[in-house]
Amino acid sequence: MISHLLNARLIDPMTGYDGPGALRIANGQIDDVIKGPSPDVAGLDCDGKVLAPGLVDMRVFVGEPGARHRESFRTAGAAAAAGGVTTFVAQPDTTPCLDDPALVQFALNRAREAAEIKIHVMGALTKGLEGKQMSEQQFLLDAGALGLSDGDHVIPSAKVLRACMAYAKGLDALIAPATQDPSLSNGACATSGEMASRLGLPAAPAVAEQIALQRDLALVANTGCRYHAAQLSTAGALAPLSRARSEDLDVTAATSIHHLTLNELDIAEYQTFFKITPPLRSESDRIAMIEAVRVGEIDVICSSHNPQDEEAKRLPFEEAASGAVGLETFLPACLRLVHADQISLLRLFECASLRPSQRLGLDSGRLVPGAPADLLLFDPEAPFVLDREKLSSKSKNTPFDRQRMQGKVLGTWVNGKRVFGG
Amino acid sequence: MFAHRHLLGIAPLSPQDITQILDLSDRYVDLNRQGAKHVDRLSGRTQINLFFESSTRTMASFEIAGKRLGADVMNMNVLASSMNKGETLIDTAVTLNAMHPDLLVVRHQNSGAVDLLAQKVNCAVLNAGDGRHEHPTQALLDALTIRRRKGRLHRLTIAICGDIANSRVARSNILALLKMENRVRVIAPPTLLPSGIDRFGVEVFTNMEEGLADCDVVMMLRIQNERLTGAAIPSTREYYHRYGLTREKLALAKPDAIVMHPGPMNRGVEIDAEVADDSKRSVIPEQVEMGVAVRMAMLDLLAHNLEKAE
């Protein structure tokens, strides 16, 4: 079956094209990319709106198995489709965690049954995410895990991490750890500084991230493994990162959209929807991260979607669960940077679609013949006020509730099939 | 006019609010010194003292304050262990709220917990200390003590010395004393100073001798036992040597400088017994006396606003 998407503004981060055009879709793939005036054929008129590869989100927490009251694959899939995310990678922090090949298969099967978008998983780097015993890397990868990570958990022992990395090198596996020094960050719920001190909240210094990243990068140099810093948030992490690149280490890094659009001042009223891990940073860190995204020091923007139910958030700030949903606000939040002229639309789709896809070894994130027709049609200008009750996620813990946003998803396609809009 | 529904902290108060509270407190000091200490200001009102963290002094002070004003006072000790039975802070608040209290005095170990609770109840909420955030009645009683002793509450040099990082008393006092246009100094080892303290509008000293020079008021803070076992200070004897208030160190302050402490004191750790018990310099018992009066004034003002709302 052949169909056309016509009169669009195409954004292709692969070829760097931003201009008018049309796509011909056949058998779930992009069959032809027509740049310039659209041909006079039957098809969907995109009315000059932006047609781009669907977003690829490297860091999403789903409550399945174990916490479907927070989010199931069905609701996460619906939220992703509504947000223009056509592929995401679920983190292994579930109950039980994904440290066993059978659990990886179970999660992938459930995801396939319940969701229309493409869902992959990371396998646990250590058994039980405890940071002690290496998991069965080969079996997890054979079961379908795209890489290995302990999610939000940090491996305290350099010895264990080094062994995991050396073993992963032998399998050419990607490992994607969180980078917060646990001896500094355990028990903290804010970043050290004036705001945390005024609020009287236990805080960790921003340097906790730099310390952990430096350790990891020293071990990457030592073992030669493929490494992806799952979520960086501080200016101090950028220098070690660029030094690692200059040494030709196989290193990439991501930041979350929340760390690009919010800062520590947002927690001023003890609003627990702004409690995330790592905690929101200073404005100068936020600006440094945006600049790092712009110039390419940071490769990937992720949503770090982390659904938490009302009960877990209706607690004193210190006690409340950490995390914010992000799948459905991913695009409009990213567009804040575009509307502020901080990054271009092309760069946005490089960071939130092409680069993550490439790093994960997938073939999406690009508008080229032969690529899967995983597409996103959106109006970058359309304004709206976010109402959290209208989110498709089972949990509604968004930090953007009642905020003005700009950018609406009009349609989402996965393998040529429309999964949202229309 | 005092227009607040709750007393959640010093931060929301204006200098005029503070002056009004202290003026009314002065009148309650007079009442408390009489034989018959009872007025019917809060007659028919229900006051619940809800303490999630153990306290004898503050709870007793609030209880006496409420009783002298004629309120029906109930004390509830909900220690952290029983909260773990699955009942959240909000559940507790909603349950108590259904019993129609008028005044709810709350202490909680988490910063911001009292603010959270105040959003869920219909009565007036008084913060009796939340985590490391605020302890507004302590700052007000300190302000009253200073004003009565020094004859004014502005253009004084006041040093706060000790565990600033973990102290809600320090935070509330810094806010209150700066609002009233005083020079505030904090004195502590760097490990007991909160990060970003240089942006609080205070002068920061790590050397106690320098910090005490020419002060009108020396406010000492208690060193919590858990700090002694952590990495913040090497030992009590080294702490006493560097930051303990002795007669020699006090001599660097103004000759008429007063010494304050929120209690309970560790004599021989942050303060020498000789200084603590010197009735010419130490106003520590007076602080306790002012505490009852300030709490009566706060209960009175908030009850007045309840009447207006009803």
XYZ file of C-alpha atoms in Angstrom:
732
model
C 0.000 0.000 0.000
C 1.342 3.366 -1.041
C 0.400 6.725 0.448
C 1.669 10.278 0.365
C 2.210 12.997 2.945
C 2.138 16.243 0.967
C 2.889 19.953 1.361
C 4.922 19.576 4.520
C 7.922 21.368 5.925
C 10.351 18.469 6.109
C 12.976 18.324 8.819
C 15.612 15.681 8.214
C 18.526 15.712 10.635
C 20.375 13.103 8.538
C 20.737 15.245 5.429
C 20.289 18.552 7.211
C 17.273 19.415 5.076
C 14.739 21.926 6.375
C 12.353 22.887 3.604
C 9.173 22.111 1.724
C 8.561 18.596 0.574
C 6.563 15.392 0.612
C 7.060 11.759 1.545
C 5.906 8.651 -0.226
C 5.272 5.765 2.170
C 5.171 2.144 1.056
C 5.170 -1.057 3.116
C 5.747 0.792 6.346
C 8.870 2.462 5.022
C 9.789 5.776 3.531
C 9.785 5.014 -0.170
C 10.676 8.416 -1.564
C 11.558 11.845 -0.234
C 10.423 14.640 -2.544
C 12.119 17.926 -1.761
C 10.542 21.117 -3.100
C 6.981 21.383 -4.466
C 4.752 18.416 -3.725
C 3.545 16.261 -6.627
C -0.091 16.418 -7.668
C -1.208 13.081 -6.262
C -3.745 11.930 -3.693
C -2.548 11.963 -0.097
C -2.652 13.752 3.222
C -2.150 17.495 2.918
C 0.148 18.578 5.754
C -0.693 22.235 5.180
C 2.885 23.429 5.611
C 3.230 21.921 9.080
C 6.450 20.221 10.161
C 6.971 16.582 9.203
C 9.952 15.025 10.922
C 11.187 11.646 12.061
C 9.414 10.517 15.251
C 11.212 11.217 18.522
C 13.496 8.531 19.933
C 13.613 8.691 23.714
C 16.541 6.864 25.323
C 15.355 7.112 28.917
C 11.825 6.246 30.020
C 10.674 4.611 33.229
C 7.607 2.383 32.960
C 5.958 0.750 35.952
C 5.695 -2.639 34.304
C 6.323 -5.149 35.717
C 5.528 -4.339 39.330
C 3.996 -0.877 39.414
C 1.255 -0.685 36.817
C -0.626 1.714 39.079
C 1.993 4.250 37.996
C 2.306 3.384 34.321
C 1.801 0.342 32.139
C 3.163 -0.256 28.651
C -0.305 0.542 27.345
C -0.509 3.982 28.969
C 3.163 4.744 28.315
C 2.664 3.790 24.680
C -0.391 6.025 24.404
C 1.474 8.897 26.042
C 4.404 8.417 23.684
C 2.165 8.362 20.609
C 0.424 11.536 21.786
C 3.822 13.133 22.296
C 5.222 12.165 18.895
C 7.645 9.641 20.411
C 7.815 6.650 18.076
C 10.562 4.752 19.914
C 11.570 4.689 23.551
C 13.891 2.699 25.731
C 12.406 1.532 29.031
C 14.779 1.497 31.974
C 15.343 -1.674 33.983
C 14.276 -0.178 37.349
C 11.127 -2.272 37.659
C 9.885 -4.797 40.231
C 11.423 -7.243 39.648
C 14.140 -5.431 37.750
C 15.181 -6.508 34.271
C 18.239 -8.489 35.318
C 17.088 -11.785 33.890
C 16.663 -12.688 30.195
C 13.161 -14.062 30.832
C 12.127 -10.720 32.329
C 13.549 -8.831 29.365
C 11.533 -11.072 27.042
C 8.451 -10.646 29.202
C 8.740 -6.868 29.138
C 9.310 -6.778 25.372
C 6.351 -9.099 24.770
C 4.073 -7.027 26.998
C 5.222 -3.861 25.263
C 4.513 -5.339 21.845
C 1.023 -6.479 22.873
C 0.042 -3.288 24.646
C 1.620 -0.432 22.735
C 1.610 0.696 19.119
C 4.945 2.462 19.275
C 8.347 0.780 19.355
C 9.492 -0.007 22.871
C 12.921 -1.335 23.683
C 14.507 -2.013 27.056
C 17.841 -1.670 28.763
C 18.973 -4.718 30.684
C 20.236 -4.335 34.235
C 23.979 -3.903 34.502
C 24.098 -5.640 37.876
C 21.858 -8.223 39.533
C 19.034 -6.593 41.427
C 20.511 -3.190 40.486
C 22.556 -3.663 43.626
C 25.897 -2.782 42.103
C 27.552 -5.964 43.320
C 27.252 -8.816 40.855
C 27.446 -8.394 37.091
C 24.287 -9.503 35.265
C 24.283 -11.997 32.394
C 25.119 -9.491 29.707
C 25.135 -11.858 26.756
C 21.803 -13.423 27.716
C 20.178 -10.047 28.282
C 21.352 -8.790 24.890
C 20.227 -12.021 23.209
C 16.822 -11.558 24.823
C 16.569 -8.174 23.119
C 18.029 -5.585 25.489
C 19.567 -2.713 23.523
C 22.179 -1.992 26.151
C 22.891 -2.203 29.846
C 22.189 0.217 32.635
C 21.265 0.279 36.289
C 18.760 3.061 35.573
C 18.788 5.581 38.380
C 21.071 3.402 40.513
C 24.789 4.097 40.619
C 27.351 1.335 41.039
C 29.400 2.475 44.039
C 32.297 0.102 43.506
C 34.834 1.030 40.839
C 35.918 -2.586 40.797
C 32.450 -3.859 39.900
C 31.903 -1.160 37.295
C 35.272 -1.834 35.731
C 34.451 -5.530 35.462
C 31.062 -4.731 33.873
C 32.739 -2.430 31.366
C 35.509 -4.848 30.484
C 32.990 -7.644 29.996
C 30.733 -5.368 27.925
C 33.693 -4.474 25.736
C 34.018 -8.141 24.826
C 30.374 -8.101 23.671
C 30.567 -4.634 22.087
C 27.621 -3.709 24.327
C 26.549 -0.155 25.105
C 26.445 0.703 28.773
C 24.535 3.748 29.997
C 24.958 4.461 33.710
C 23.607 7.278 35.840
C 26.386 9.539 37.084
C 25.892 10.828 40.641
C 28.450 10.008 43.300
C 26.324 8.118 45.829
C 28.373 9.072 48.882
C 27.484 12.695 48.167
C 24.025 12.346 46.680
C 22.372 9.692 48.837
C 19.596 11.269 50.879
C 19.774 14.558 49.006
C 16.715 15.954 47.255
C 18.074 19.268 45.978
C 21.259 20.832 44.645
C 23.422 22.576 47.246
C 23.064 26.309 47.042
C 21.089 29.239 48.294
C 17.676 27.824 47.387
C 18.203 24.441 49.051
C 19.648 26.193 52.098
C 16.719 28.599 52.393
C 14.267 25.724 52.104
C 16.274 23.645 54.562
C 16.383 20.650 52.235
C 19.130 18.031 52.324
C 21.242 18.767 49.283
C 24.175 17.403 47.335
C 26.747 19.584 45.599
C 26.597 19.686 41.799
C 30.134 18.299 41.756
C 28.683 14.861 42.698
C 27.967 14.444 38.996
C 31.412 15.454 37.814
C 33.075 13.072 40.269
C 31.014 10.100 39.117
C 31.448 10.944 35.430
C 35.208 11.344 35.808
C 35.455 7.969 37.465
C 33.383 6.361 34.731
C 35.408 7.982 31.948
C 38.680 6.884 33.497
C 37.325 3.342 33.458
C 36.135 3.740 29.861
C 39.686 4.717 28.909
C 40.900 1.719 30.840
C 38.492 -0.817 29.317
C 37.587 0.674 25.924
C 33.853 -0.012 26.290
C 31.030 1.853 24.526
C 29.675 4.352 27.022
C 26.671 6.632 27.137
C 26.235 9.015 30.078
C 22.499 8.549 30.561
C 21.714 11.970 31.952
C 24.064 14.865 32.636
C 22.897 18.117 34.158
C 25.853 20.203 35.301
C 28.415 22.446 33.643
C 31.160 20.691 35.598
C 30.526 17.472 33.683
C 31.264 19.037 30.308
C 35.035 19.415 30.581
C 35.714 15.761 31.410
C 33.289 14.791 28.649
C 35.083 16.799 25.979
C 38.451 15.537 27.211
C 37.177 11.971 26.787
C 36.083 12.780 23.238
C 39.462 14.293 22.441
C 41.001 10.998 23.530
C 38.749 9.226 20.992
C 36.843 7.263 23.605
C 33.538 5.841 22.378
C 31.458 8.183 24.501
C 28.115 9.923 24.101
C 26.039 11.857 26.597
C 22.441 12.871 27.163
C 20.644 15.457 29.202
C 16.979 15.541 30.121
C 14.502 18.057 28.840
C 13.667 18.990 32.444
C 17.241 20.035 33.093
C 17.121 22.168 29.948
C 13.885 23.966 30.783
C 13.647 24.153 34.598
C 15.995 25.172 37.389
C 16.338 24.935 41.159
C 14.156 28.002 41.737
C 11.174 25.929 40.639
C 11.219 23.969 43.918
C 10.688 27.156 45.930
C 7.191 26.241 47.121
C 8.215 22.664 47.964
C 6.317 21.523 44.888
C 7.090 17.841 44.680
C 6.302 17.652 40.954
C 9.643 19.422 40.521
C 11.510 16.792 42.518
C 13.535 14.792 40.023
C 16.788 12.835 39.937
C 19.335 14.338 39.655
C 17.773 17.406 41.276
C 17.121 20.587 39.301
C 20.265 22.659 38.974
C 21.240 26.300 39.012
C 20.366 28.590 36.139
C 24.018 28.754 35.076
C 24.086 24.957 34.798
C 20.905 25.046 32.735
C 22.353 27.611 30.356
C 25.587 25.625 30.074
C 23.638 22.477 29.184
C 21.658 24.285 26.478
C 24.882 25.609 25.003
C 26.374 22.096 25.155
C 23.367 20.768 23.245
C 23.693 23.541 20.685
C 27.378 22.991 19.941
C 27.195 19.197 20.061
C 28.967 18.459 23.325
C 25.740 16.800 24.428
C 24.463 14.331 21.843
C 21.048 13.379 23.090
C 18.015 14.924 24.795
C 15.814 12.449 26.661
C 12.523 12.888 28.504
C 13.516 10.881 31.610
C 9.783 10.174 31.825
C 9.219 8.890 35.343
C 5.590 8.431 36.372
C 4.772 8.662 40.083
C 1.310 8.368 41.571
C -0.406 11.081 43.593
C 0.122 9.355 46.928
C 3.858 9.169 46.400
C 3.986 12.881 45.554
C 1.620 14.197 48.260
C 4.315 14.038 50.914
C 6.843 16.453 52.362
C 9.444 17.238 49.674
C 12.132 15.129 51.313
C 9.884 12.091 51.535
C 8.134 12.405 48.180
C 8.983 10.169 45.236
C 11.352 11.576 42.654
C 10.511 11.862 38.970
C 8.366 13.667 36.428
C 6.373 12.424 33.460
C 7.773 13.767 30.226
C 6.685 11.831 27.148
C 3.777 14.059 26.184
C 5.505 17.327 27.033
C 8.802 16.294 25.429
C 8.189 18.076 22.122
C 6.615 21.340 23.375
C 9.244 21.584 26.113
C 12.019 21.109 23.531
C 10.340 23.703 21.342
C 10.805 26.248 24.124
C 14.497 26.127 23.243
C 13.707 26.520 19.556
C 11.333 29.429 20.125
C 13.973 31.089 22.306
C 16.437 30.735 19.386
C 18.714 28.591 21.525
C 18.750 25.615 19.165
C 17.417 25.032 15.638
C 14.661 22.568 14.752
C 17.248 20.516 12.881
C 19.471 20.333 15.933
C 16.487 19.393 18.064
C 15.716 16.415 15.834
C 19.364 15.445 15.761
C 19.390 15.253 19.555
C 15.955 13.792 20.131
C 15.673 11.460 17.158
C 18.683 10.785 14.908
C 21.534 10.584 17.417
C 19.713 8.370 19.927
C 18.629 6.102 17.086
C 22.193 5.830 15.803
C 23.629 5.250 19.241
C 21.163 2.438 19.827
C 21.892 0.900 16.427
C 18.378 1.563 15.090
C 17.411 2.705 11.604
C 14.856 5.399 12.486
C 15.377 9.108 13.145
C 15.861 10.030 9.495
C 13.839 10.816 6.394
C 15.596 8.700 3.809
C 14.297 6.003 1.490
C 14.370 2.638 3.219
C 14.029 4.042 6.731
C 10.943 3.006 8.694
C 8.044 5.431 8.314
C 8.215 6.503 11.979
C 6.978 10.037 11.606
C 5.803 13.042 13.517
C 3.650 15.838 12.118
C 3.340 18.923 14.301
C 2.529 22.583 14.405
C 5.493 24.235 16.160
C 3.571 27.466 16.775
C 0.210 26.266 18.136
C -0.161 27.584 21.695
C -1.943 25.799 24.531
C -2.110 25.675 28.303
C -1.162 22.268 29.653
C -3.828 20.518 31.725
C -2.288 17.565 33.489
C -5.617 15.780 33.781
C -5.681 15.452 29.991
C -2.376 13.577 29.796
C -2.545 9.993 28.550
C -0.010 8.828 31.121
C -1.532 7.019 34.048
C 0.391 9.313 36.385
C -0.047 13.043 35.988
C 3.093 14.293 37.736
C 4.159 16.887 35.203
C 6.093 19.995 36.221
C 4.412 21.885 33.351
C 0.851 21.822 34.700
C -1.061 25.012 33.805
C 1.958 26.360 31.947
C 1.757 27.971 28.537
C 3.367 25.832 25.888
C 3.769 26.051 22.158
C 3.819 23.143 19.726
C 1.125 20.563 19.130
C 1.473 17.060 17.749
C -0.950 16.593 14.849
C -0.069 13.061 13.866
C 2.260 10.202 14.757
C 3.043 7.253 12.491
C 4.902 4.047 13.317
C 5.948 1.870 10.378
C 3.562 3.909 8.235
C 0.583 3.274 10.508
C -1.026 6.274 12.115
C -1.032 5.843 15.899
C -2.071 9.362 16.906
C -4.173 12.148 15.400
C -6.456 12.097 12.369
C -3.134 44.999 60.636
C -2.006 41.398 60.982
C -3.593 39.699 57.965
C -2.141 36.205 57.922
C -4.194 33.054 58.237
C -1.273 30.901 59.395
C 2.140 31.372 60.933
C 4.224 29.171 58.666
C 7.456 31.086 58.911
C 9.105 34.448 59.338
C 9.536 34.777 55.565
C 5.931 35.914 54.859
C 5.894 38.492 57.690
C 6.499 42.208 57.216
C 8.440 44.342 59.720
C 5.077 45.841 60.736
C 3.697 42.354 61.404
C 6.680 41.567 63.615
C 6.309 44.812 65.547
C 2.608 44.170 66.064
C 3.300 40.643 67.360
C 5.966 41.909 69.748
C 3.767 44.761 71.038
C 0.992 42.330 71.880
C 3.543 39.923 73.389
C 4.690 42.674 75.780
C 1.159 42.855 77.130
C 1.067 39.110 77.654
C 4.403 39.271 79.485
C 2.700 41.603 81.967
C -0.263 39.263 82.287
C 2.001 36.264 82.839
C 3.721 38.020 85.714
C 0.445 38.466 87.575
C -1.007 35.968 90.018
C -4.152 35.390 87.936
C -2.796 34.600 84.498
C -6.013 33.668 82.779
C -8.017 35.452 80.070
C -10.870 34.066 78.044
C -9.569 35.175 74.690
C -9.680 31.652 73.191
C -12.580 30.293 75.194
C -14.415 27.641 73.188
C -11.531 27.259 70.761
C -9.770 23.931 70.269
C -6.013 23.928 69.957
C -4.189 20.774 68.909
C -0.438 20.503 69.385
C 0.570 17.991 66.751
C 4.201 17.018 67.194
C 5.806 14.553 64.808
C 9.181 15.193 66.415
C 9.760 14.939 70.126
C 9.797 18.171 72.096
C 9.224 19.041 75.699
C 9.969 22.734 75.867
C 8.168 24.001 72.805
C 5.150 21.814 73.362
C 4.889 22.845 77.013
C 5.182 26.486 76.013
C 2.384 26.209 73.436
C 0.241 24.241 75.889
C 0.582 26.840 78.629
C -0.004 29.638 76.140
C -3.222 28.047 74.900
C -4.475 27.247 78.406
C -3.836 30.730 79.736
C -5.965 32.040 76.877
C -8.768 29.629 77.737
C -8.492 27.254 74.775
C -9.154 23.526 75.003
C -5.679 22.172 74.353
C -4.847 18.687 73.237
C -1.320 17.351 72.773
C -0.631 14.726 70.140
C 2.739 13.065 69.856
C 2.982 11.253 66.553
C 6.498 9.948 66.360
C 7.920 8.989 63.018
C 7.619 5.277 63.773
C 3.843 5.317 63.995
C 3.589 7.329 60.787
C 5.068 4.330 59.028
C 1.899 2.357 59.620
C 0.880 3.692 56.247
C -0.830 6.845 57.384
C 0.598 9.806 55.571
C 0.898 13.324 56.860
C -2.034 14.331 54.665
C -4.210 11.535 56.067
C -3.458 12.727 59.574
C -4.263 16.290 58.602
C -7.560 15.373 56.989
C -8.539 13.250 59.988
C -7.771 15.993 62.486
C -9.431 18.591 60.300
C -12.686 16.656 60.493
C -12.676 17.209 64.258
C -12.868 20.973 63.678
C -9.844 22.256 65.528
C -9.354 26.014 65.398
C -5.630 26.201 65.952
C -3.164 23.547 64.912
C 0.392 23.766 66.206
C 2.660 21.499 64.183
C 6.225 20.323 64.438
C 7.606 17.966 61.799
C 11.028 16.598 60.943
C 10.739 17.451 57.215
C 11.252 20.932 55.826
C 8.074 22.178 54.172
C 5.826 19.627 55.886
C 3.910 22.276 57.830
C 3.263 24.286 54.644
C 1.932 21.122 53.028
C -0.336 20.374 55.958
C -1.661 23.942 56.029
C -2.930 23.503 52.476
C -5.189 20.654 53.575
C -6.921 22.020 56.674
C -9.413 24.785 57.408
C -7.966 25.926 60.724
C -5.077 28.250 61.511
C -1.704 26.479 61.463
C 1.298 27.510 63.552
C 4.685 26.156 62.593
C 6.476 24.899 65.698
C 9.498 23.863 63.636
C 9.762 22.059 60.288
C 12.987 20.221 59.483
C 15.785 22.690 58.902
C 13.452 25.257 57.434
C 11.806 27.577 59.969
C 10.946 27.900 63.643
C 9.134 31.233 63.631
C 7.997 31.440 67.263
C 11.594 30.914 68.406
C 12.753 33.842 66.259
C 9.912 35.990 67.576
C 10.675 35.197 71.208
C 14.335 35.938 70.542
C 13.349 39.235 68.947
C 11.168 40.106 71.944
C 13.971 39.273 74.357
C 16.417 41.450 72.426
C 13.971 44.341 72.118
C 13.238 44.347 75.831
C 16.898 44.067 76.803
C 18.339 46.473 74.239
C 15.414 48.870 74.020
C 15.243 48.473 70.259
C 15.266 45.858 67.534
C 17.157 47.660 64.820
C 20.736 48.669 64.078
C 22.119 46.048 66.426
C 25.005 43.729 65.608
C 23.967 40.161 66.319
C 26.167 37.099 65.988
C 24.612 33.660 65.516
C 27.128 30.984 66.296
C 27.070 27.233 65.793
C 25.392 24.700 63.539
C 23.852 27.152 61.065
C 23.574 24.510 58.328
C 21.145 22.295 60.201
C 19.337 24.887 62.292
C 15.822 26.135 61.654
C 16.302 28.530 64.555
C 19.186 30.155 62.691
C 17.196 30.493 59.467
C 14.186 32.091 61.142
C 16.382 34.389 63.196
C 18.394 35.509 60.182
C 15.165 36.366 58.354
C 13.602 38.174 61.312
C 16.676 40.165 62.322
C 17.426 41.231 58.741
C 13.815 42.322 58.227
C 14.214 44.569 61.278
C 17.410 46.058 59.798
C 20.129 44.656 61.983
C 23.628 43.524 61.092
C 23.631 39.764 61.309
C 26.782 37.705 61.521
C 27.031 33.951 61.376
C 29.966 32.172 62.949
C 30.692 28.507 62.278
C 33.225 26.120 60.794
C 32.681 25.845 56.995
C 31.193 22.377 57.469
C 28.335 23.799 59.541
C 27.548 26.683 57.181
C 24.799 26.137 54.612
C 25.892 26.474 51.000
C 24.983 29.840 49.519
C 25.009 31.514 52.963
C 26.921 34.438 51.427
C 23.703 35.302 49.574
C 21.568 35.493 52.696
C 22.610 39.045 53.464
C 24.675 38.101 56.500
C 28.356 38.506 57.295
C 30.095 35.146 57.450
C 32.880 34.349 59.911
C 34.749 31.126 60.470
C 36.873 32.727 63.170
C 34.834 33.241 66.325
C 37.034 35.954 67.827
C 36.665 38.101 64.711
C 32.947 37.425 64.508
C 32.251 38.408 68.088
C 34.036 41.752 67.952
C 31.691 44.574 69.020
C 28.516 42.499 68.979
C 25.418 43.582 70.914
C 23.953 40.096 71.013
C 25.586 36.661 70.945
C 23.197 33.913 70.001
C 24.539 30.406 70.519
C 23.080 27.302 68.851
C 22.999 23.792 70.153
C 25.366 21.272 68.580
C 23.223 18.224 67.831
C 24.730 14.968 68.957
C 24.441 13.486 65.456
C 26.820 16.191 64.166
C 29.430 14.967 66.595
C 29.482 11.497 65.097
C 29.395 12.714 61.474
C 32.151 14.261 59.442
C 31.273 17.892 60.220
C 33.519 18.471 63.223
C 36.465 16.483 64.516
C 35.592 16.352 68.223
C 33.696 18.186 70.950
C 36.903 19.374 72.560
C 38.205 20.913 69.348
C 34.775 22.462 68.769
C 34.759 23.881 72.278
C 38.247 25.207 71.762
C 37.365 27.041 68.550
C 33.652 27.820 68.884
C 32.699 27.355 72.520
C 31.559 30.629 74.133
C 33.881 31.330 77.052
C 34.275 34.404 79.198
C 37.431 35.294 77.268
C 35.720 35.153 73.896
C 32.665 36.995 75.202
C 34.973 39.814 76.316
C 35.499 40.644 72.622
C 31.831 41.580 72.247
C 30.440 44.858 73.623
C 30.626 45.133 77.420
C 26.843 44.983 77.682
C 26.374 42.214 75.100
C 23.753 39.637 76.017
C 24.080 35.892 75.554
C 21.225 33.824 74.162
C 20.615 30.130 73.543
C 17.430 28.378 72.332
C 18.136 25.437 74.642
C 18.734 22.763 75.620
C 22.375 23.667 76.189
C 25.450 21.470 76.026
C 27.558 23.128 78.679
C 31.199 22.605 77.875
C 30.552 22.074 74.172
C 29.111 25.228 72.615
C 28.937 27.269 75.790
C 30.885 27.404 79.022
C 28.805 26.967 82.182
C 30.308 30.105 83.612
C 28.814 32.165 80.774
C 25.562 30.246 80.474
C 24.693 30.724 84.113
C 25.885 34.308 84.500
C 22.653 36.178 85.161
C 24.250 39.512 84.208
C 24.978 38.409 80.644
C 22.845 35.351 79.951
C 19.157 35.948 79.121
C 18.418 32.287 78.543
C 15.686 31.907 81.225
C 14.093 35.120 79.978
C 13.899 33.640 76.464
C 11.777 30.820 77.891
C 9.515 33.340 79.613
C 9.138 35.380 76.400
C 8.308 32.165 74.556
C 5.002 31.769 76.360
C 4.056 35.412 75.775
C 4.934 35.344 72.067
C 2.948 32.151 71.560
C -0.044 33.668 73.346
C 0.194 36.685 71.061
C 0.336 34.495 67.955
C -2.623 32.362 69.046
C -4.542 35.537 69.809
C -3.817 37.169 66.434
C -4.630 34.069 64.424
C -7.833 33.455 66.411
C -8.846 37.028 65.692
C -8.464 36.363 61.973
C -10.499 33.162 62.345
C -13.336 35.221 63.847
C -13.218 37.599 60.912
C -13.432 34.661 58.494
C -16.383 33.085 60.318
